[in-house]
C-alpha cells in the first residue's frame, strides 16, 4: 500500500503587471531560459523547446527536453482542458521524459486575478503522482522539485 502518492504543489506570486498584460504573456506561451530556482540548477532536466502554444481547449503544448548520458530527453505533452478569462487548466496526455519513472505530472491549473493592492495575483498548481517511496523521504523531495518547476514555469511565462 502506497501512502499519498498523488501530491499537489501551489505557487502564488503577486506581480506588478495588470491582469490583461499577464493574460497576454500567458497566451504567448513559455520561453525556455536558465532556471532561477536553486534546485533546478543542479542538473535537473528542463525543456529546451516548447511548441503548440494556444489557450484553446484541446490545444497541446509540447515541452521537449535535451538528451544526456542517461538517454533521450523525451517530451511532456499537455492538453488545454479548460480555458476561461483568468484561468487555464492543462492535463498531461503524454510523458516520455526520463523523470517520468520518478514522478508523473497529471495536471496543472494556472489562474490570475487582480491583486488587492494593484497588479495581479498569479497562481500555478501542479498535481503529480510520486513514483518513489518511502513517502517520508521522497514526498518532501519530489514536492520541492515540482514546486521549483512551477516557479520556473511562471518565470518562462514572463509573469513576474
Coordinates of C-alpha atoms in Angstrom, one line a residue:
X1 CA 0.0 0.0 0.0
X2 CA 1.4 3.4 -1.0
X3 CA 0.8 6.4 1.2
X4 CA -0.3 9.6 -0.5
X5 CA 1.3 9.0 -3.9
X6 CA -0.7 11.9 -5.5
X7 CA 0.6 15.3 -4.4
X8 CA -0.2 18.9 -5.4
X9 CA 2.0 21.9 -5.2
X10 CA 0.9 25.5 -5.5
X11 CA 3.0 28.7 -6.1
X12 CA 1.4 32.1 -5.9
X13 CA 3.0 35.4 -7.0
X14 CA 1.9 39.0 -6.8
X15 CA 3.2 40.8 -9.9
X16 CA 3.0 44.5 -10.9
X17 CA 1.6 43.8 -14.4
X18 CA -2.2 44.3 -14.9
X19 CA -4.3 41.1 -15.4
X20 CA -4.7 41.8 -19.2
X21 CA -1.0 42.0 -19.6
X22 CA -0.5 38.8 -17.6
X23 CA -3.1 37.1 -19.8
X24 CA -1.3 38.2 -23.0
X25 CA 2.0 36.9 -21.7
X26 CA 0.5 33.5 -20.8
X27 CA -1.1 33.4 -24.3
X28 CA 2.4 33.7 -25.9
X29 CA 3.5 30.6 -24.0
X30 CA 6.7 29.8 -22.2
X31 CA 10.1 30.7 -23.5
X32 CA 12.8 28.3 -22.1
X33 CA 15.6 30.0 -20.2
X34 CA 18.1 29.4 -17.5
X35 CA 16.3 28.5 -14.2
X36 CA 16.3 30.8 -11.2
X37 CA 15.2 28.3 -8.5
X38 CA 18.3 26.8 -7.0
X39 CA 17.1 23.2 -7.1
X40 CA 16.7 23.3 -10.9
X41 CA 20.3 24.5 -11.3
X42 CA 21.5 21.1 -10.0
X43 CA 21.3 19.4 -13.4
X44 CA 17.6 18.6 -13.4
X45 CA 16.3 18.2 -17.0
X46 CA 14.4 21.2 -18.2
X47 CA 12.6 21.9 -21.5
X48 CA 14.8 23.1 -24.4
X49 CA 11.9 24.0 -26.6
X50 CA 8.1 24.4 -26.3
X51 CA 5.7 24.2 -29.2
X52 CA 2.0 24.3 -30.0
X53 CA 1.1 27.3 -27.9
X54 CA -2.6 28.1 -27.8
X55 CA -5.2 28.5 -25.0
X56 CA -8.0 26.9 -26.9
X57 CA -9.4 23.8 -25.3
X58 CA -7.9 20.7 -27.0
X59 CA -4.7 22.6 -28.0
X60 CA -1.5 20.8 -27.0
X61 CA 1.7 22.3 -25.6
X62 CA 4.8 20.1 -26.1
X63 CA 7.8 20.5 -23.8
X64 CA 10.9 18.9 -25.4
X65 CA 13.9 18.0 -23.3
X66 CA 17.6 17.6 -24.3
X67 CA 19.0 14.1 -24.0
X68 CA 22.1 13.4 -21.9
X69 CA 24.2 10.5 -20.8
X70 CA 21.1 8.9 -19.3
X71 CA 19.3 8.8 -22.6
X72 CA 16.9 10.6 -24.8
X73 CA 15.4 13.7 -23.1
X74 CA 11.8 12.9 -24.2
X75 CA 8.9 15.3 -24.0
X76 CA 5.8 16.2 -22.0
X77 CA 2.6 16.9 -23.9
X78 CA 0.0 18.9 -22.0
X79 CA -3.5 19.5 -23.4
X80 CA -5.6 22.6 -22.6
X81 CA -8.5 21.0 -20.7
X82 CA -10.3 24.3 -19.9
X83 CA -9.8 27.9 -20.7
X84 CA -11.7 30.9 -19.4
X85 CA -10.8 34.5 -18.5
X86 CA -8.3 34.3 -15.7
X87 CA -7.8 30.6 -15.9
X88 CA -6.3 27.8 -18.0
X89 CA -6.2 24.2 -17.0
X90 CA -4.0 21.5 -18.5
X91 CA -4.0 17.8 -18.4
X92 CA -0.8 15.8 -19.2
X93 CA -1.6 13.4 -22.1
X94 CA 2.0 12.2 -22.7
X95 CA 5.3 12.0 -20.8
X96 CA 8.3 10.3 -22.3
X97 CA 10.9 12.2 -20.1
X98 CA 13.5 10.4 -18.1
X99 CA 11.9 11.8 -14.9
X100 CA 8.6 10.0 -15.6
X101 CA 9.9 7.0 -13.8
X102 CA 10.2 9.0 -10.6
X103 CA 7.1 11.2 -10.9
X104 CA 4.3 11.6 -13.3
X105 CA 2.8 15.0 -13.9
X106 CA -1.0 14.7 -14.1
X107 CA -2.5 18.2 -14.5
X108 CA -1.8 21.9 -13.9
X109 CA -4.0 24.9 -13.2
X110 CA -2.9 28.5 -13.9
X111 CA -5.1 31.3 -12.6
X112 CA -4.7 35.1 -12.4
X113 CA -6.9 37.9 -11.0
X114 CA -6.5 41.5 -9.9
X115 CA -4.3 41.8 -6.8
X116 CA -5.5 43.5 -3.6
X117 CA -3.0 46.4 -3.9
X118 CA -3.0 46.6 -7.7
X119 CA -1.2 44.4 -10.2
X120 CA -2.1 40.7 -10.5
X121 CA -2.0 37.6 -8.3
X122 CA -0.9 34.6 -10.4
X123 CA -1.2 31.0 -9.1
X124 CA 0.2 27.8 -10.6
X125 CA -0.9 24.5 -9.1
X126 CA 0.6 21.2 -10.4
X127 CA -0.6 17.7 -9.4
X128 CA 1.7 14.7 -9.8
X129 CA 2.0 11.1 -8.9
X130 CA 5.1 10.3 -6.8
X131 CA 6.9 7.3 -8.1
X132 CA 9.3 6.8 -5.3
X133 CA 8.9 5.6 -1.7
X134 CA 9.2 5.9 1.3
X135 CA 6.8 8.9 1.5
X136 CA 8.6 10.4 4.5
X137 CA 11.7 11.0 2.4
X138 CA 10.6 11.2 -1.3
X139 CA 7.4 13.1 -0.6
X140 CA 9.1 16.3 0.5
X141 CA 11.9 15.8 -2.1
X142 CA 9.6 15.5 -5.1
X143 CA 7.4 18.2 -3.7
X144 CA 10.3 20.6 -3.5
X145 CA 11.4 19.8 -7.1
X146 CA 7.9 20.2 -8.5
X147 CA 7.5 23.5 -6.6
X148 CA 10.7 24.7 -8.2
X149 CA 9.4 23.6 -11.6
X150 CA 6.2 25.5 -11.1
X151 CA 8.2 28.6 -10.1
X152 CA 10.4 28.1 -13.2
X153 CA 7.3 27.8 -15.5
X154 CA 6.0 31.1 -14.2
X155 CA 9.4 32.6 -15.0
X156 CA 9.3 31.3 -18.5
X157 CA 5.8 32.7 -19.0
X158 CA 7.3 36.1 -18.0
X159 CA 4.6 36.8 -15.5
X160 CA 7.0 38.2 -12.9

